[in-house]
C-alpha atoms as a PDB file:
ATOM      1  CA  LEU A   1     174.937 116.085  92.333  1.00  0.00           C
ATOM      2  CA  SER A   2     171.840 116.179  94.572  1.00  0.00           C
ATOM      3  CA  GLY A   3     171.355 119.884  93.791  1.00  0.00           C
ATOM      4  CA  ARG A   4     171.214 119.149  90.081  1.00  0.00           C
ATOM      5  CA  PHE A   5     168.927 116.191  90.651  1.00  0.00           C
ATOM      6  CA  GLY A   6     166.593 118.338  92.795  1.00  0.00           C
ATOM      7  CA  SER A   7     166.474 121.052  90.136  1.00  0.00           C
ATOM      8  CA  HIS A   8     165.791 118.377  87.515  1.00  0.00           C
ATOM      9  CA  ILE A   9     162.857 117.064  89.598  1.00  0.00           C
ATOM     10  CA  LEU A  10     161.516 120.627  89.950  1.00  0.00           C
ATOM     11  CA  ARG A  11     161.847 121.130  86.211  1.00  0.00           C
ATOM     12  CA  LEU A  12     160.012 117.827  85.535  1.00  0.00           C
ATOM     13  CA  LYS A  13     157.194 118.873  87.884  1.00  0.00           C
ATOM     14  CA  LEU A  14     156.944 122.207  86.085  1.00  0.00           C
ATOM     15  CA  ILE A  15     156.799 120.483  82.687  1.00  0.00           C
ATOM     16  CA  LYS A  16     154.195 118.029  84.007  1.00  0.00           C
ATOM     17  CA  ASN A  17     152.038 120.887  85.351  1.00  0.00           C
ATOM     18  CA  GLN A  18     152.334 122.760  82.076  1.00  0.00           C
ATOM     19  CA  SER A  19     151.342 119.702  80.079  1.00  0.00           C
ATOM     20  CA  LEU A  20     148.291 119.137  82.324  1.00  0.00           C
ATOM     21  CA  GLU A  21     147.283 122.768  81.859  1.00  0.00           C
ATOM     22  CA  GLY A  22     147.916 122.479  78.132  1.00  0.00           C
ATOM     23  CA  ALA A  23     145.812 119.325  77.874  1.00  0.00           C
ATOM     24  CA  HIS A  24     143.055 121.022  79.845  1.00  0.00           C
ATOM     25  CA  ALA A  25     143.144 124.107  77.613  1.00  0.00           C
ATOM     26  CA  GLU A  26     143.138 121.924  74.496  1.00  0.00           C
ATOM     27  CA  PHE A  27     140.123 119.966  75.763  1.00  0.00           C
ATOM     28  CA  ILE A  28     138.181 123.146  76.584  1.00  0.00           C
ATOM     29  CA  THR A  29     138.996 124.583  73.139  1.00  0.00           C
ATOM     30  CA  MET A  30     137.848 121.369  71.456  1.00  0.00           C
ATOM     31  CA  LEU A  31     134.623 121.376  73.503  1.00  0.00           C
ATOM     32  CA  GLU A  32     133.913 125.022  72.617  1.00  0.00           C
ATOM     33  CA  ARG A  33     134.553 124.329  68.933  1.00  0.00           C
ATOM     34  CA  ASP A  34     132.284 121.247  68.912  1.00  0.00           C
ATOM     35  CA  LEU A  35     129.415 122.936  70.750  1.00  0.00           C
ATOM     36  CA  GLY A  36     129.846 126.077  68.645  1.00  0.00           C
ATOM     37  CA  ALA A  37     129.484 124.069  65.429  1.00  0.00           C
ATOM     38  CA  LYS A  38     126.261 122.492  66.663  1.00  0.00           C
ATOM     39  CA  LEU A  39     124.875 125.876  67.719  1.00  0.00           C
ATOM     40  CA  ARG A  40     125.779 127.421  64.355  1.00  0.00           C
ATOM     41  CA  PHE A  41     123.893 124.599  62.622  1.00  0.00           C
ATOM     42  CA  ALA A  42     120.782 125.294  64.738  1.00  0.00           C
ATOM     43  CA  ASP A  43     121.099 129.015  64.030  1.00  0.00           C
ATOM     44  CA  ARG A  44     121.352 128.371  60.279  1.00  0.00           C
ATOM     45  CA  THR A  45     118.335 126.063  60.456  1.00  0.00           C
ATOM     46  CA  ALA A  46     116.286 128.861  62.026  1.00  0.00           C
ATOM     47  CA  PHE A  47     117.375 131.188  59.212  1.00  0.00           C
ATOM     48  CA  TRP A  48     116.369 128.684  56.507  1.00  0.00           C
ATOM     49  CA  VAL A  49     112.973 128.049  58.124  1.00  0.00           C
ATOM     50  CA  MET A  50     112.264 131.796  58.112  1.00  0.00           C
ATOM     51  CA  LEU A  51     113.462 132.059  54.523  1.00  0.00           C
ATOM     52  CA  LEU A  52     111.184 129.209  53.450  1.00  0.00           C
ATOM     53  CA  GLY A  53     108.289 131.003  55.133  1.00  0.00           C
ATOM     54  CA  PHE A  54     109.090 134.110  53.112  1.00  0.00           C
ATOM     55  CA  VAL A  55     109.340 132.102  49.882  1.00  0.00           C
ATOM     56  CA  GLY A  56     105.971 130.517  50.672  1.00  0.00           C
ATOM     57  CA  THR A  57     104.529 134.008  51.113  1.00  0.00           C
ATOM     58  CA  LEU A  58     105.777 134.983  47.655  1.00  0.00           C
ATOM     59  CA  VAL A  59     104.368 131.776  46.140  1.00  0.00           C
ATOM     60  CA  GLY A  60     100.996 132.448  47.766  1.00  0.00           C
ATOM     61  CA  ILE A  61     100.903 136.008  46.443  1.00  0.00           C
ATOM     62  CA  ILE A  62     101.822 134.772  42.959  1.00  0.00           C
ATOM     63  CA  MET A  63      99.023 132.184  43.207  1.00  0.00           C
ATOM     64  CA  SER A  64      96.589 134.953  44.137  1.00  0.00           C
ATOM     65  CA  LEU A  65      97.734 137.162  41.277  1.00  0.00           C
ATOM     66  CA  SER A  66      97.429 134.273  38.831  1.00  0.00           C
ATOM     67  CA  ALA A  67      93.674 134.695  39.121  1.00  0.00           C
ATOM     68  CA  PHE A  68      94.114 137.872  37.054  1.00  0.00           C
ATOM     69  CA  ALA A  69      95.901 135.943  34.270  1.00  0.00           C
ATOM     70  CA  GLY A  70      92.738 135.772  32.185  1.00  0.00           C
ATOM     71  CA  GLY A  71      91.956 139.430  32.676  1.00  0.00           C
ATOM     72  CA  ILE A  72      89.303 140.967  34.865  1.00  0.00           C
ATOM     73  CA  PRO A  73      86.847 138.247  35.879  1.00  0.00           C
ATOM     74  CA  THR A  74      83.294 138.275  34.704  1.00  0.00           C
ATOM     75  CA  VAL A  75      80.362 137.541  36.956  1.00  0.00           C
ATOM     76  CA  GLU A  76      80.263 133.918  35.743  1.00  0.00           C
ATOM     77  CA  HIS A  77      83.926 133.365  36.675  1.00  0.00           C
ATOM     78  CA  LEU A  78      83.754 135.208  40.010  1.00  0.00           C
ATOM     79  CA  LYS A  79      83.454 131.996  42.033  1.00  0.00           C
ATOM     80  CA  ILE A  80      86.597 130.496  40.437  1.00  0.00           C
ATOM     81  CA  PHE A  81      88.418 133.819  40.734  1.00  0.00           C
ATOM     82  CA  SER A  82      87.608 134.155  44.431  1.00  0.00           C
ATOM     83  CA  SER A  83      88.610 130.553  45.237  1.00  0.00           C
ATOM     84  CA  VAL A  84      92.009 131.045  43.526  1.00  0.00           C
ATOM     85  CA  MET A  85      92.520 134.352  45.370  1.00  0.00           C
ATOM     86  CA  ILE A  86      91.574 132.868  48.749  1.00  0.00           C
ATOM     87  CA  SER A  87      93.758 129.796  48.179  1.00  0.00           C
ATOM     88  CA  GLY A  88      96.775 131.942  47.296  1.00  0.00           C
ATOM     89  CA  LEU A  89      96.281 134.286  50.255  1.00  0.00           C
ATOM     90  CA  PHE A  90      95.792 131.316  52.594  1.00  0.00           C
ATOM     91  CA  THR A  91      99.098 129.849  51.398  1.00  0.00           C
ATOM     92  CA  ALA A  92     100.828 133.215  51.841  1.00  0.00           C
ATOM     93  CA  PHE A  93      99.554 133.819  55.368  1.00  0.00           C
ATOM     94  CA  LEU A  94     100.040 130.220  56.512  1.00  0.00           C
ATOM     95  CA  THR A  95     103.664 130.018  55.342  1.00  0.00           C
ATOM     96  CA  THR A  96     104.387 133.428  56.872  1.00  0.00           C
ATOM     97  CA  ILE A  97     103.007 132.403  60.253  1.00  0.00           C
ATOM     98  CA  VAL A  98     104.590 128.931  60.272  1.00  0.00           C
ATOM     99  CA  GLY A  99     107.971 130.245  59.103  1.00  0.00           C
ATOM    100  CA  ALA A 100     107.998 133.076  61.628  1.00  0.00           C
ATOM    101  CA  VAL A 101     106.842 130.986  64.585  1.00  0.00           C
ATOM    102  CA  LEU A 102     109.186 128.064  63.879  1.00  0.00           C
ATOM    103  CA  GLY A 103     112.102 130.347  63.021  1.00  0.00           C
ATOM    104  CA  TYR A 104     111.773 132.465  66.161  1.00  0.00           C
ATOM    105  CA  TRP A 105     111.222 129.364  68.289  1.00  0.00           C
ATOM    106  CA  LEU A 106     114.400 127.771  66.904  1.00  0.00           C
ATOM    107  CA  LYS A 107     116.282 131.045  67.396  1.00  0.00           C
ATOM    108  CA  TYR A 108     115.084 131.228  71.021  1.00  0.00           C
ATOM    109  CA  LEU A 109     116.178 127.629  71.646  1.00  0.00           C
ATOM    110  CA  CYS A 110     119.528 128.361  70.030  1.00  0.00           C
ATOM    111  CA  ASP A 111     120.077 131.406  72.250  1.00  0.00           C
ATOM    112  CA  GLN A 112     119.132 129.423  75.355  1.00  0.00           C
ATOM    113  CA  SER A 113     121.413 126.568  74.313  1.00  0.00           C
ATOM    114  CA  GLU A 114     124.276 128.983  73.745  1.00  0.00           C
ATOM    115  CA  GLY A 115     123.922 130.282  77.303  1.00  0.00           C
ATOM    116  CA  CYS A 116     123.756 126.738  78.677  1.00  0.00           C
ATOM    117  CA  ALA A 117     126.786 125.669  76.644  1.00  0.00           C
ATOM    118  CA  SER A 118     128.793 128.642  77.868  1.00  0.00           C
ATOM    119  CA  SER A 119     127.817 127.894  81.463  1.00  0.00           C
ATOM    120  CA  LEU A 120     128.672 124.216  81.023  1.00  0.00           C
ATOM    121  CA  ILE A 121     132.113 124.970  79.599  1.00  0.00           C
ATOM    122  CA  SER A 122     132.822 127.439  82.420  1.00  0.00           C
ATOM    123  CA  SER A 123     131.748 124.886  85.030  1.00  0.00           C
ATOM    124  CA  ILE A 124     133.883 122.141  83.487  1.00  0.00           C
ATOM    125  CA  SER A 125     136.884 124.448  83.269  1.00  0.00           C
ATOM    126  CA  PHE A 126     136.464 125.712  86.837  1.00  0.00           C
ATOM    127  CA  GLY A 127     135.905 122.222  88.274  1.00  0.00           C
ATOM    128  CA  THR A 128     138.898 120.831  86.448  1.00  0.00           C
ATOM    129  CA  ARG A 129     141.195 123.635  87.603  1.00  0.00           C
ATOM    130  CA  MET A 130     139.958 123.541  91.200  1.00  0.00           C
ATOM    131  CA  PHE A 131     139.608 119.805  91.823  1.00  0.00           C
ATOM    132  CA  VAL A 132     141.046 117.561  89.117  1.00  0.00           C
ATOM    133  CA  LEU A 133     144.372 119.197  88.255  1.00  0.00           C
ATOM    134  CA  PRO A 134     145.474 119.565  91.928  1.00  0.00           C
ATOM    135  CA  GLU A 135     144.686 115.885  92.546  1.00  0.00           C
ATOM    136  CA  LEU A 136     146.642 114.862  89.470  1.00  0.00           C
ATOM    137  CA  ASN A 137     149.552 116.976  90.652  1.00  0.00           C
ATOM    138  CA  LYS A 138     149.413 115.294  94.071  1.00  0.00           C
ATOM    139  CA  CYS A 139     149.563 111.880  92.458  1.00  0.00           C
ATOM    140  CA  GLY A 140     152.773 112.826  90.708  1.00  0.00           C
ATOM    141  CA  GLU A 141     154.339 114.168  93.925  1.00  0.00           C
ATOM    142  CA  GLU A 142     153.530 111.030  95.922  1.00  0.00           C
ATOM    143  CA  MET A 143     155.346 108.728  93.520  1.00  0.00           C
ATOM    144  CA  PRO A 144     158.601 107.690  95.152  1.00  0.00           C
ATOM    145  CA  VAL A 145     161.812 108.011  93.251  1.00  0.00           C
ATOM    146  CA  LYS A 146     163.872 104.818  93.505  1.00  0.00           C
ATOM    147  CA  GLU A 147     167.548 105.286  93.913  1.00  0.00           C
ATOM    148  CA  SER A 148     169.798 102.884  92.116  1.00  0.00           C
ATOM    149  CA  ARG A 149     172.472 101.246  94.182  1.00  0.00           C
ATOM    150  CA  ASP A 150     175.737 100.275  92.699  1.00  0.00           C
ATOM    151  CA  GLY A 151     177.233  97.195  94.066  1.00  0.00           C
ATOM    152  CA  PRO A 152     176.718  93.476  94.603  1.00  0.00           C
END
């Protein structure tokens, strides 16, 4: 009877260790998924900022070309023509620069955050496996098993 009871205790310890490892793996997977979703959002934001910069460039060029809508300007209309051209080109260059700078800055931050997130997850996983899980296993081993006594 004690041999079966001892093997049962060993089997319970094995199941307990597997469930701790499983819970740890599940937590790490959940953490990776959550951080990954936030990083993908930041990456998409950088893409949209760059795209808006490109769209602004197209709008600025169209504004510049709209000066030619009335045909080739005469000397009297040269001042109006030049102000429309300069305004359109200013819009094009400004949106290009702002979109590129903000987009690349967001992309850089996203790449740095991805490295930090990966390092954080590795540190959490390593620390849990090295320090927390062994302590939890010790707690389970130190719990005394009460024997039931039959009798008065």
